[in-house]
mmCIF file of C-alpha atoms and ligand atoms in Angstrom:
data_model
loop_
_atom_site.group_PDB
_atom_site.id
_atom_site.type_symbol
_atom_site.label_atom_id
_atom_site.label_comp_id
_atom_site.label_asym_id
_atom_site.label_seq_id
_atom_site.Cartn_x
_atom_site.Cartn_y
_atom_site.Cartn_z
ATOM 1 C CA MET A 1 14.477 17.115 -1.767
ATOM 2 C CA GLY A 2 12.461 19.520 -3.942
ATOM 3 C CA ASN A 3 12.801 20.582 -7.607
ATOM 4 C CA ARG A 4 12.809 17.072 -9.007
ATOM 5 C CA THR A 5 10.497 15.562 -11.554
ATOM 6 C CA VAL A 6 9.004 12.477 -9.980
ATOM 7 C CA LEU A 7 6.960 9.704 -11.562
ATOM 8 C CA VAL A 8 4.422 8.007 -9.294
ATOM 9 C CA THR A 9 2.849 4.894 -10.802
ATOM 10 C CA GLY A 10 -0.460 3.991 -9.169
ATOM 11 C CA GLY A 11 -0.663 7.695 -8.360
ATOM 12 C CA SER A 12 -4.450 7.864 -8.156
ATOM 13 C CA GLY A 13 -4.667 5.049 -5.599
ATOM 14 C CA PHE A 14 -4.991 5.294 -1.850
ATOM 15 C CA LEU A 15 -1.263 5.673 -1.079
ATOM 16 C CA GLY A 16 -0.154 7.038 -4.463
ATOM 17 C CA SER A 17 -2.472 10.054 -4.338
ATOM 18 C CA LYS A 18 -1.204 11.084 -0.905
ATOM 19 C CA LEU A 19 2.372 10.575 -2.094
ATOM 20 C CA CYS A 20 1.743 12.827 -5.141
ATOM 21 C CA GLU A 21 0.305 15.504 -2.846
ATOM 22 C CA GLU A 22 3.245 15.311 -0.449
ATOM 23 C CA LEU A 23 5.853 15.411 -3.261
ATOM 24 C CA LEU A 24 4.162 18.526 -4.704
ATOM 25 C CA ASN A 25 4.119 20.115 -1.233
ATOM 26 C CA ARG A 26 7.873 19.564 -1.061
ATOM 27 C CA GLY A 27 8.482 21.467 -4.314
ATOM 28 C CA ASN A 28 8.671 18.673 -6.874
ATOM 29 C CA ASP A 29 7.003 18.240 -10.252
ATOM 30 C CA VAL A 30 4.878 15.082 -10.309
ATOM 31 C CA VAL A 31 3.862 12.832 -13.187
ATOM 32 C CA CYS A 32 1.053 10.548 -12.006
ATOM 33 C CA VAL A 33 0.497 7.384 -14.040
ATOM 34 C CA ASP A 34 -2.544 5.192 -13.439
ATOM 35 C CA ASN A 35 -4.916 2.940 -15.363
ATOM 36 C CA PHE A 36 -7.701 3.506 -12.782
ATOM 37 C CA TYR A 37 -8.082 -0.191 -12.029
ATOM 38 C CA THR A 38 -8.623 0.513 -8.319
ATOM 39 C CA GLY A 39 -7.683 4.184 -8.217
ATOM 40 C CA ALA A 40 -10.233 6.984 -8.218
ATOM 41 C CA LYS A 41 -10.121 10.345 -9.973
ATOM 42 C CA ARG A 42 -11.586 11.953 -6.873
ATOM 43 C CA ASN A 43 -8.318 11.141 -5.030
ATOM 44 C CA ILE A 44 -6.341 13.464 -7.296
ATOM 45 C CA ARG A 45 -9.060 15.942 -8.272
ATOM 46 C CA HIS A 46 -7.590 18.580 -5.976
ATOM 47 C CA LEU A 47 -4.185 18.262 -7.675
ATOM 48 C CA LEU A 48 -5.352 18.659 -11.277
ATOM 49 C CA SER A 49 -5.200 22.481 -11.255
ATOM 50 C CA ASN A 50 -1.594 22.460 -9.998
ATOM 51 C CA PRO A 51 0.703 23.325 -12.949
ATOM 52 C CA ARG A 52 3.398 21.055 -11.497
ATOM 53 C CA PHE A 53 1.046 18.036 -11.601
ATOM 54 C CA GLU A 54 0.492 15.914 -14.714
ATOM 55 C CA LEU A 55 -1.844 12.932 -15.071
ATOM 56 C CA MET A 56 -1.320 10.125 -17.611
ATOM 57 C CA ARG A 57 -3.725 7.225 -18.100
ATOM 58 C CA HIS A 58 -1.421 4.294 -18.732
ATOM 59 C CA ASP A 59 -1.070 0.618 -17.815
ATOM 60 C CA VAL A 60 2.460 -0.080 -16.487
ATOM 61 C CA SER A 61 2.433 -3.565 -17.970
ATOM 62 C CA PHE A 62 3.167 -1.702 -21.244
ATOM 63 C CA PRO A 63 6.355 0.337 -21.808
ATOM 64 C CA LEU A 64 6.411 4.008 -20.879
ATOM 65 C CA TYR A 65 8.755 6.777 -21.996
ATOM 66 C CA VAL A 66 8.976 9.891 -19.841
ATOM 67 C CA GLU A 67 11.885 11.988 -18.563
ATOM 68 C CA VAL A 68 11.983 12.027 -14.763
ATOM 69 C CA ASP A 69 14.553 12.011 -11.941
ATOM 70 C CA GLU A 70 12.839 9.558 -9.605
ATOM 71 C CA ILE A 71 10.248 6.785 -9.931
ATOM 72 C CA TYR A 72 7.984 5.481 -7.175
ATOM 73 C CA ASN A 73 6.462 2.233 -8.470
ATOM 74 C CA LEU A 74 3.155 1.785 -6.626
ATOM 75 C CA ALA A 75 0.932 0.572 -9.464
ATOM 76 C CA CYS A 76 -0.769 -2.637 -8.324
ATOM 77 C CA PRO A 77 -4.095 -3.449 -6.701
ATOM 78 C CA ALA A 78 -3.368 -4.024 -3.000
ATOM 79 C CA SER A 79 -6.622 -5.412 -1.634
ATOM 80 C CA PRO A 80 -7.042 -9.221 -1.824
ATOM 81 C CA VAL A 81 -10.542 -8.791 -3.305
ATOM 82 C CA HIS A 82 -9.200 -6.728 -6.207
ATOM 83 C CA TYR A 83 -5.889 -8.480 -6.881
ATOM 84 C CA GLN A 84 -7.707 -11.843 -6.941
ATOM 85 C CA LYS A 85 -10.373 -10.636 -9.402
ATOM 86 C CA ASP A 86 -7.931 -10.763 -12.344
ATOM 87 C CA PRO A 87 -4.900 -12.730 -11.135
ATOM 88 C CA VAL A 88 -3.214 -12.791 -14.543
ATOM 89 C CA GLN A 89 -3.367 -9.010 -14.784
ATOM 90 C CA THR A 90 -2.017 -8.783 -11.205
ATOM 91 C CA VAL A 91 1.043 -10.834 -12.162
ATOM 92 C CA LYS A 92 1.509 -8.756 -15.321
ATOM 93 C CA THR A 93 1.259 -5.528 -13.363
ATOM 94 C CA CYS A 94 3.810 -6.740 -10.811
ATOM 95 C CA VAL A 95 6.276 -8.363 -13.199
ATOM 96 C CA HIS A 96 5.913 -6.586 -16.556
ATOM 97 C CA GLY A 97 5.286 -3.360 -14.638
ATOM 98 C CA ALA A 98 8.586 -3.788 -12.766
ATOM 99 C CA ILE A 99 10.468 -4.668 -15.981
ATOM 100 C CA ASN A 100 9.066 -1.621 -17.780
ATOM 101 C CA MET A 101 9.758 0.788 -14.935
ATOM 102 C CA LEU A 102 13.256 -0.616 -14.333
ATOM 103 C CA GLY A 103 13.993 -0.371 -18.065
ATOM 104 C CA LEU A 104 12.849 3.235 -17.979
ATOM 105 C CA ALA A 105 14.984 3.970 -14.893
ATOM 106 C CA LYS A 106 18.013 2.426 -16.571
ATOM 107 C CA ARG A 107 17.533 4.366 -19.802
ATOM 108 C CA ILE A 108 17.123 7.766 -18.134
ATOM 109 C CA GLY A 109 19.365 7.184 -15.081
ATOM 110 C CA ALA A 110 16.547 7.659 -12.556
ATOM 111 C CA LYS A 111 16.359 6.389 -8.985
ATOM 112 C CA ILE A 112 13.554 3.886 -8.542
ATOM 113 C CA LEU A 113 11.623 2.753 -5.468
ATOM 114 C CA GLN A 114 9.485 -0.381 -5.337
ATOM 115 C CA SER A 115 6.488 -0.590 -3.024
ATOM 116 C CA SER A 116 6.814 -4.192 -1.980
ATOM 117 C CA THR A 117 4.764 -5.798 0.731
ATOM 118 C CA SER A 118 4.723 -7.823 3.925
ATOM 119 C CA GLU A 119 3.012 -10.458 1.741
ATOM 120 C CA VAL A 120 6.491 -11.535 0.596
ATOM 121 C CA TYR A 121 6.647 -13.226 4.039
ATOM 122 C CA GLY A 122 3.404 -15.129 3.292
ATOM 123 C CA ASP A 123 1.951 -16.863 6.360
ATOM 124 C CA PRO A 124 5.071 -16.183 8.408
ATOM 125 C CA ALA A 125 6.766 -18.763 10.610
ATOM 126 C CA VAL A 126 9.085 -16.075 12.020
ATOM 127 C CA HIS A 127 7.482 -13.448 14.223
ATOM 128 C CA PRO A 128 7.884 -10.486 14.180
ATOM 129 C CA GLN A 129 9.061 -10.399 10.580
ATOM 130 C CA VAL A 130 12.651 -9.324 9.952
ATOM 131 C CA GLU A 131 13.943 -8.487 6.486
ATOM 132 C CA GLU A 132 16.264 -11.520 6.539
ATOM 133 C CA TYR A 133 13.291 -13.928 6.730
ATOM 134 C CA TRP A 134 12.648 -15.539 3.317
ATOM 135 C CA GLY A 135 8.972 -16.149 3.915
ATOM 136 C CA ASN A 136 6.398 -18.912 3.668
ATOM 137 C CA VAL A 137 4.424 -18.380 0.463
ATOM 138 C CA ASN A 138 2.138 -20.800 -1.380
ATOM 139 C CA PRO A 139 3.187 -20.400 -5.045
ATOM 140 C CA ILE A 140 -0.180 -21.600 -6.420
ATOM 141 C CA GLY A 141 -2.668 -20.295 -3.853
ATOM 142 C CA ILE A 142 -5.264 -17.566 -4.317
ATOM 143 C CA ARG A 143 -2.868 -14.929 -2.942
ATOM 144 C CA SER A 144 0.097 -16.035 -5.048
ATOM 145 C CA CYS A 145 -0.584 -13.736 -8.023
ATOM 146 C CA TYR A 146 0.180 -10.864 -5.670
ATOM 147 C CA ASP A 147 2.684 -12.475 -3.287
ATOM 148 C CA GLU A 148 4.816 -14.121 -5.948
ATOM 149 C CA GLY A 149 4.361 -11.172 -8.315
ATOM 150 C CA LYS A 150 5.770 -8.870 -5.649
ATOM 151 C CA ARG A 151 8.549 -11.343 -4.820
ATOM 152 C CA CYS A 152 9.527 -11.512 -8.498
ATOM 153 C CA ALA A 153 9.488 -7.705 -8.643
ATOM 154 C CA GLU A 154 11.978 -7.648 -5.740
ATOM 155 C CA THR A 155 14.142 -10.126 -7.663
ATOM 156 C CA LEU A 156 14.003 -7.910 -10.754
ATOM 157 C CA PHE A 157 14.935 -4.796 -8.781
ATOM 158 C CA ASN A 158 17.847 -6.601 -7.168
ATOM 159 C CA SER A 159 18.982 -8.059 -10.500
ATOM 160 C CA TYR A 160 19.054 -4.607 -12.123
ATOM 161 C CA ARG A 161 21.112 -3.416 -9.148
ATOM 162 C CA ILE A 162 23.627 -6.259 -9.502
ATOM 163 C CA GLN A 163 23.851 -6.147 -13.274
ATOM 164 C CA CYS A 164 23.451 -2.427 -14.046
ATOM 165 C CA ASP A 165 24.230 -0.751 -10.698
ATOM 166 C CA LEU A 166 20.798 0.846 -10.830
ATOM 167 C CA ASP A 167 19.897 3.099 -7.884
ATOM 168 C CA ILE A 168 17.106 0.969 -6.405
ATOM 169 C CA LYS A 169 15.127 1.114 -3.154
ATOM 170 C CA ILE A 170 12.719 -1.534 -1.878
ATOM 171 C CA VAL A 171 10.254 -0.927 0.951
ATOM 172 C CA ARG A 172 8.108 -3.734 2.348
ATOM 173 C CA ILE A 173 4.864 -2.106 3.384
ATOM 174 C CA PHE A 174 2.733 -3.625 6.165
ATOM 175 C CA ASN A 175 -1.054 -3.064 6.350
ATOM 176 C CA THR A 176 -1.649 0.649 5.888
ATOM 177 C CA TYR A 177 -4.964 2.472 6.245
ATOM 178 C CA GLY A 178 -6.332 5.996 6.335
ATOM 179 C CA PRO A 179 -8.437 8.623 4.598
ATOM 180 C CA GLY A 180 -8.495 8.177 0.827
ATOM 181 C CA MET A 181 -9.237 4.454 0.918
ATOM 182 C CA HIS A 182 -11.847 3.488 -1.635
ATOM 183 C CA PRO A 183 -15.207 2.578 -0.032
ATOM 184 C CA ASN A 184 -15.149 -0.645 -2.044
ATOM 185 C CA ASP A 185 -11.523 -1.371 -1.255
ATOM 186 C CA GLY A 186 -12.474 -4.555 0.592
ATOM 187 C CA ARG A 187 -9.643 -4.449 3.132
ATOM 188 C CA VAL A 188 -10.428 -4.875 6.779
ATOM 189 C CA VAL A 189 -10.194 -1.303 8.080
ATOM 190 C CA SER A 190 -12.437 0.255 5.427
ATOM 191 C CA ASN A 191 -14.877 -2.681 5.594
ATOM 192 C CA PHE A 192 -15.263 -2.452 9.386
ATOM 193 C CA ILE A 193 -15.606 1.345 9.483
ATOM 194 C CA LEU A 194 -18.208 1.468 6.719
ATOM 195 C CA GLN A 195 -20.145 -1.412 8.268
ATOM 196 C CA ALA A 196 -20.025 0.234 11.712
ATOM 197 C CA LEU A 197 -21.081 3.661 10.447
ATOM 198 C CA GLN A 198 -24.126 2.118 8.777
ATOM 199 C CA ASN A 199 -24.935 -0.209 11.697
ATOM 200 C CA LYS A 200 -24.510 -3.167 9.358
ATOM 201 C CA PRO A 201 -23.049 -6.480 10.566
ATOM 202 C CA ILE A 202 -19.256 -6.465 10.914
ATOM 203 C CA THR A 203 -17.768 -9.327 8.890
ATOM 204 C CA ILE A 204 -15.136 -11.253 10.844
ATOM 205 C CA TYR A 205 -13.353 -13.776 8.627
ATOM 206 C CA GLY A 206 -12.554 -16.921 10.624
ATOM 207 C CA ASP A 207 -12.541 -16.581 14.412
ATOM 208 C CA GLY A 208 -10.869 -13.150 14.318
ATOM 209 C CA SER A 209 -7.798 -14.319 16.243
ATOM 210 C CA GLN A 210 -5.461 -13.615 13.282
ATOM 211 C CA THR A 211 -3.334 -10.527 13.835
ATOM 212 C CA ARG A 212 -2.270 -7.537 11.749
ATOM 213 C CA SER A 213 -0.255 -4.383 12.471
ATOM 214 C CA PHE A 214 -1.859 -1.227 11.137
ATOM 215 C CA CYS A 215 0.134 1.785 9.969
ATOM 216 C CA TYR A 216 -1.433 5.194 9.370
ATOM 217 C CA ARG A 217 -1.107 6.510 5.802
ATOM 218 C CA ASP A 218 0.864 9.698 6.591
ATOM 219 C CA ASP A 219 3.481 7.820 8.632
ATOM 220 C CA LEU A 220 3.987 5.450 5.711
ATOM 221 C CA ILE A 221 4.371 8.225 3.123
ATOM 222 C CA GLU A 222 7.028 9.940 5.240
ATOM 223 C CA ALA A 223 9.041 6.706 5.404
ATOM 224 C CA MET A 224 8.822 6.198 1.627
ATOM 225 C CA ILE A 225 10.083 9.698 0.915
ATOM 226 C CA ARG A 226 12.927 9.218 3.404
ATOM 227 C CA MET A 227 13.844 5.941 1.753
ATOM 228 C CA MET A 228 14.043 7.581 -1.688
ATOM 229 C CA ALA A 229 16.428 10.188 -0.231
ATOM 230 C CA THR A 230 18.938 7.615 1.077
ATOM 231 C CA PRO A 231 22.353 7.269 -0.602
ATOM 232 C CA HIS A 232 23.018 4.845 -3.469
ATOM 233 C CA GLU A 233 24.306 2.015 -1.246
ATOM 234 C CA ILE A 234 21.049 1.838 0.726
ATOM 235 C CA THR A 235 18.777 -0.423 -1.291
ATOM 236 C CA GLY A 236 16.652 -2.257 1.262
ATOM 237 C CA PRO A 237 14.431 -4.162 1.461
ATOM 238 C CA ILE A 238 13.303 -2.282 4.547
ATOM 239 C CA ASN A 239 10.125 -3.022 6.498
ATOM 240 C CA ILE A 240 7.783 -0.083 6.958
ATOM 241 C CA GLY A 241 4.825 -0.448 9.262
ATOM 242 C CA ASN A 242 3.521 0.062 12.755
ATOM 243 C CA PRO A 243 4.669 -2.670 15.151
ATOM 244 C CA GLY A 244 1.482 -2.401 17.258
ATOM 245 C CA GLU A 245 -0.177 -5.808 16.775
ATOM 246 C CA PHE A 246 -3.939 -6.399 17.094
ATOM 247 C CA THR A 247 -6.274 -9.314 16.502
ATOM 248 C CA ILE A 248 -9.022 -8.693 13.956
ATOM 249 C CA LEU A 249 -11.550 -9.033 16.795
ATOM 250 C CA GLN A 250 -9.765 -6.271 18.743
ATOM 251 C CA LEU A 251 -9.888 -4.071 15.648
ATOM 252 C CA ALA A 252 -13.641 -4.686 15.300
ATOM 253 C CA GLU A 253 -14.236 -3.818 18.964
ATOM 254 C CA LEU A 254 -12.206 -0.617 18.699
ATOM 255 C CA VAL A 255 -14.081 0.470 15.560
ATOM 256 C CA ILE A 256 -17.422 -0.177 17.309
ATOM 257 C CA GLU A 257 -16.293 1.839 20.345
ATOM 258 C CA LEU A 258 -15.046 4.789 18.260
ATOM 259 C CA THR A 259 -18.140 4.945 16.039
ATOM 260 C CA GLY A 260 -20.654 4.207 18.820
ATOM 261 C CA SER A 261 -22.120 1.662 16.408
ATOM 262 C CA LYS A 262 -24.914 -0.833 17.098
ATOM 263 C CA SER A 263 -23.429 -3.320 14.633
ATOM 264 C CA GLU A 264 -23.253 -6.983 15.558
ATOM 265 C CA LEU A 265 -20.280 -9.186 14.712
ATOM 266 C CA ILE A 266 -20.885 -11.972 12.205
ATOM 267 C CA ARG A 267 -18.527 -14.764 11.177
ATOM 268 C CA LYS A 268 -17.580 -15.501 7.579
ATOM 269 C CA GLU A 269 -15.331 -18.190 6.201
ATOM 270 C CA LEU A 270 -11.602 -17.485 6.519
ATOM 271 C CA PRO A 271 -10.133 -17.129 2.997
ATOM 272 C CA ALA A 272 -7.443 -19.663 2.021
ATOM 273 C CA ASP A 273 -3.839 -18.891 3.002
ATOM 274 C CA ASP A 274 -4.873 -15.936 5.170
ATOM 275 C CA PRO A 275 -1.742 -15.154 7.250
ATOM 276 C CA LYS A 276 -2.297 -15.942 10.950
ATOM 277 C CA GLN A 277 0.004 -13.283 12.300
ATOM 278 C CA ARG A 278 1.849 -10.236 11.071
ATOM 279 C CA ARG A 279 4.032 -7.648 12.771
ATOM 280 C CA PRO A 280 7.016 -5.784 11.338
ATOM 281 C CA ASP A 281 10.395 -5.590 12.983
ATOM 282 C CA ILE A 282 11.266 -1.968 12.133
ATOM 283 C CA THR A 283 14.777 -1.847 13.625
ATOM 284 C CA LYS A 284 16.256 -1.140 10.165
ATOM 285 C CA ALA A 285 13.784 1.661 9.403
ATOM 286 C CA LYS A 286 14.579 3.272 12.762
ATOM 287 C CA GLU A 287 18.329 3.075 12.200
ATOM 288 C CA ILE A 288 18.565 3.848 8.498
ATOM 289 C CA LEU A 289 15.641 6.233 7.986
ATOM 290 C CA ASN A 290 15.519 7.638 11.519
ATOM 291 C CA TRP A 291 11.806 6.899 11.259
ATOM 292 C CA GLN A 292 9.087 5.320 13.304
ATOM 293 C CA PRO A 293 5.314 5.708 13.131
ATOM 294 C CA VAL A 294 3.856 8.456 15.299
ATOM 295 C CA THR A 295 0.120 7.820 14.850
ATOM 296 C CA PRO A 296 -1.426 5.341 17.292
ATOM 297 C CA LEU A 297 -4.193 3.094 15.920
ATOM 298 C CA ARG A 298 -6.921 4.858 17.917
ATOM 299 C CA LYS A 299 -5.971 8.279 16.504
ATOM 300 C CA GLY A 300 -5.569 6.986 12.944
ATOM 301 C CA LEU A 301 -8.928 5.234 13.112
ATOM 302 C CA GLU A 302 -10.621 8.421 14.351
ATOM 303 C CA LEU A 303 -9.268 10.304 11.318
ATOM 304 C CA THR A 304 -10.339 7.508 8.961
ATOM 305 C CA ILE A 305 -13.809 7.312 10.518
ATOM 306 C CA GLU A 306 -14.199 11.089 10.004
ATOM 307 C CA TYR A 307 -13.274 10.638 6.324
ATOM 308 C CA PHE A 308 -15.746 7.804 5.702
ATOM 309 C CA ASP A 309 -18.488 9.517 7.707
ATOM 310 C CA ALA A 310 -18.166 12.626 5.511
ATOM 311 C CA LEU A 311 -17.943 10.516 2.333
ATOM 312 C CA LEU A 312 -21.152 8.629 3.145
ATOM 313 C CA LYS A 313 -22.983 11.959 3.506
ATOM 314 C CA GLU A 314 -21.354 13.806 0.571
ATOM 315 C CA ASP A 315 -21.202 11.056 -2.017
ATOM 316 C CA PRO A 316 -23.438 8.059 -1.216
ATOM 317 C CA GLU A 317 -23.338 7.113 -4.924
ATOM 318 C CA PHE A 318 -19.531 6.748 -4.843
ATOM 319 C CA CYS A 319 -19.815 4.664 -1.654
ATOM 320 C CA ARG A 320 -22.085 2.219 -3.504
ATOM 321 C CA SER A 321 -19.821 2.117 -6.613
HETATM 322 P P1 NAD B 401 -4.679 0.982 -4.363
HETATM 323 O O1 NAD B 401 -5.359 -0.179 -4.980
HETATM 324 O O2 NAD B 401 -5.515 2.051 -3.753
HETATM 325 O O3 NAD B 401 -3.723 1.701 -5.426
HETATM 326 C C1 NAD B 401 -3.104 1.039 -6.488
HETATM 327 C C2 NAD B 401 -3.133 1.951 -7.699
HETATM 328 O O4 NAD B 401 -2.461 1.306 -8.788
HETATM 329 C C3 NAD B 401 -4.554 2.258 -8.183
HETATM 330 O O5 NAD B 401 -4.694 3.630 -8.449
HETATM 331 C C4 NAD B 401 -4.683 1.428 -9.463
HETATM 332 O O6 NAD B 401 -5.622 1.952 -10.365
HETATM 333 C C5 NAD B 401 -3.251 1.461 -9.966
HETATM 334 N N1 NAD B 401 -2.924 0.349 -10.879
HETATM 335 C C6 NAD B 401 -3.193 -0.971 -10.721
HETATM 336 N N2 NAD B 401 -2.717 -1.668 -11.759
HETATM 337 C C7 NAD B 401 -2.132 -0.759 -12.605
HETATM 338 C C8 NAD B 401 -1.472 -0.858 -13.856
HETATM 339 N N3 NAD B 401 -1.298 -2.057 -14.473
HETATM 340 N N4 NAD B 401 -1.009 0.271 -14.436
HETATM 341 C C9 NAD B 401 -1.179 1.474 -13.840
HETATM 342 N N5 NAD B 401 -1.801 1.634 -12.650
HETATM 343 C C10 NAD B 401 -2.266 0.521 -12.044
HETATM 344 O O7 NAD B 401 -3.631 0.387 -3.301
HETATM 345 P P2 NAD B 401 -2.666 1.104 -2.259
HETATM 346 O O8 NAD B 401 -3.019 0.644 -0.910
HETATM 347 O O9 NAD B 401 -2.574 2.565 -2.541
HETATM 348 O O10 NAD B 401 -1.283 0.390 -2.633
HETATM 349 C C11 NAD B 401 -0.274 1.060 -3.368
HETATM 350 C C12 NAD B 401 0.966 0.180 -3.446
HETATM 351 O O11 NAD B 401 1.434 -0.140 -2.120
HETATM 352 C C13 NAD B 401 0.737 -1.172 -4.134
HETATM 353 O O12 NAD B 401 1.869 -1.469 -4.933
HETATM 354 C C14 NAD B 401 0.627 -2.157 -3.002
HETATM 355 O O13 NAD B 401 1.045 -3.436 -3.372
HETATM 356 C C15 NAD B 401 1.568 -1.525 -1.968
HETATM 357 N N6 NAD B 401 1.189 -1.959 -0.612
HETATM 358 C C16 NAD B 401 0.130 -1.379 0.035
HETATM 359 C C17 NAD B 401 -0.215 -1.825 1.301
HETATM 360 C C18 NAD B 401 -1.354 -1.213 2.078
HETATM 361 O O14 NAD B 401 -1.660 -1.722 3.160
HETATM 362 N N7 NAD B 401 -1.992 -0.149 1.632
HETATM 363 C C19 NAD B 401 0.508 -2.855 1.900
HETATM 364 C C20 NAD B 401 1.561 -3.436 1.193
HETATM 365 C C21 NAD B 401 1.903 -2.961 -0.058
HETATM 366 N N1 UDP B 402 -10.818 -9.472 7.285
HETATM 367 C C1 UDP B 402 -11.995 -9.648 8.017
HETATM 368 N N2 UDP B 402 -13.143 -9.040 7.575
HETATM 369 C C2 UDP B 402 -13.168 -8.255 6.469
HETATM 370 C C3 UDP B 402 -11.963 -8.070 5.721
HETATM 371 C C4 UDP B 402 -10.831 -8.718 6.152
HETATM 372 O O1 UDP B 402 -12.005 -10.338 9.036
HETATM 373 O O2 UDP B 402 -14.248 -7.719 6.141
HETATM 374 C C5 UDP B 402 -9.574 -10.110 7.772
HETATM 375 C C6 UDP B 402 -8.824 -10.926 6.727
HETATM 376 O O3 UDP B 402 -9.284 -12.256 6.705
HETATM 377 C C7 UDP B 402 -7.397 -10.804 7.237
HETATM 378 C C8 UDP B 402 -7.358 -9.429 7.876
HETATM 379 O O4 UDP B 402 -8.705 -9.067 8.142
HETATM 380 O O5 UDP B 402 -7.147 -11.771 8.229
HETATM 381 C C9 UDP B 402 -6.707 -8.363 6.997
HETATM 382 O O6 UDP B 402 -7.307 -8.446 5.742
HETATM 383 P P1 UDP B 402 -7.033 -7.385 4.578
HETATM 384 O O7 UDP B 402 -7.829 -7.822 3.402
HETATM 385 O O8 UDP B 402 -7.234 -6.018 5.091
HETATM 386 O O9 UDP B 402 -5.459 -7.507 4.266
HETATM 387 P P2 UDP B 402 -4.378 -8.684 4.259
HETATM 388 O O10 UDP B 402 -3.450 -8.341 5.360
HETATM 389 O O11 UDP B 402 -5.044 -10.014 4.519
HETATM 390 O O12 UDP B 402 -3.792 -8.625 2.911
#
């Protein structure tokens, strides 16, 4: 698995930076491409002195020419707050980004993996979600720039496979959290932990009865690397996530318990089209990748709380950025 040159788009983001680190640890050369839309230089600072690591500032919605063996396409804001800020750019990143990276893969004969999302299932009517489910997505809602962008990217990947026999892999990632999340990420785990650590009110959107399944970062990265190593005929899409399902209220209570916080819970309006339930069926990942998550939510939250606690003390400026 080592000795390859690997391109990671979105490599300075939460997941991308950990993926770069792990690929370097396994003996690969890594080219990290990012336009720093939501990524942070501090995520990859520790990699910059590694001679096998290269950083390029580039927007994937424009063509890119590099010589690599494998491409992990992660470039895309993942938090609703950020992907909704500039919906046109989100669609461009998803669609033009996929076209550019697939064109590159075709030209140089590289394997290419797409980080798709459980959002392709929308507000799912099938529970838990299996890969065969086509989803329930509003094409013109506030989440559609991301949901439909990612769905179109899957279509593009599959079309390049059919038409050009490209070596493609698609993973559908379910809510993933962990150290390295940006303090202003806006997703639920980082919001709740930062609020709890500062004894600020914890913002529950809606009545908190909606569910999510939370996967720890390191478990997710392992599954992605295993997926890239599968033979040509394995293309996915494959669900990757932790099947443990929790309501948002349960998550808030657990974060309060683990931080010993005095925070109160406050209600905020539920955003439009917010999925009511989400849990991956990971039968395929177990069978094909011989993988399942090993980090329970409590343990993963403890590690993430430690990270944010240290960050608040070391870099309060960054936490306000
Ligand atoms: P993130 O926002 O931390 O990272 C995304 C990275 O992509 C950032 O570094 C950002 O600057 C970069 N980026 C955005 N647009 C770009 C562009 N046009 N050109 C180059 N770089 C660009 O998010 P993350 O959680 O690390 O997510 C990484 C990938 O995983 C995304 O594709 C996301 O859709 C997917 N995903 C993540 C989750 C999750 O829960 N973390 C769930 C489903 C899917
Ligand atoms: N959420 C919340 N409070 C917050 C942030 C999010 O109650 O401060 C809820 C949100 O409405 C959703 C769930 O938590 O039901 C997960 O939201 P997130 O933005 O993390 O990701 P999503 O799975 O919705 O893309």
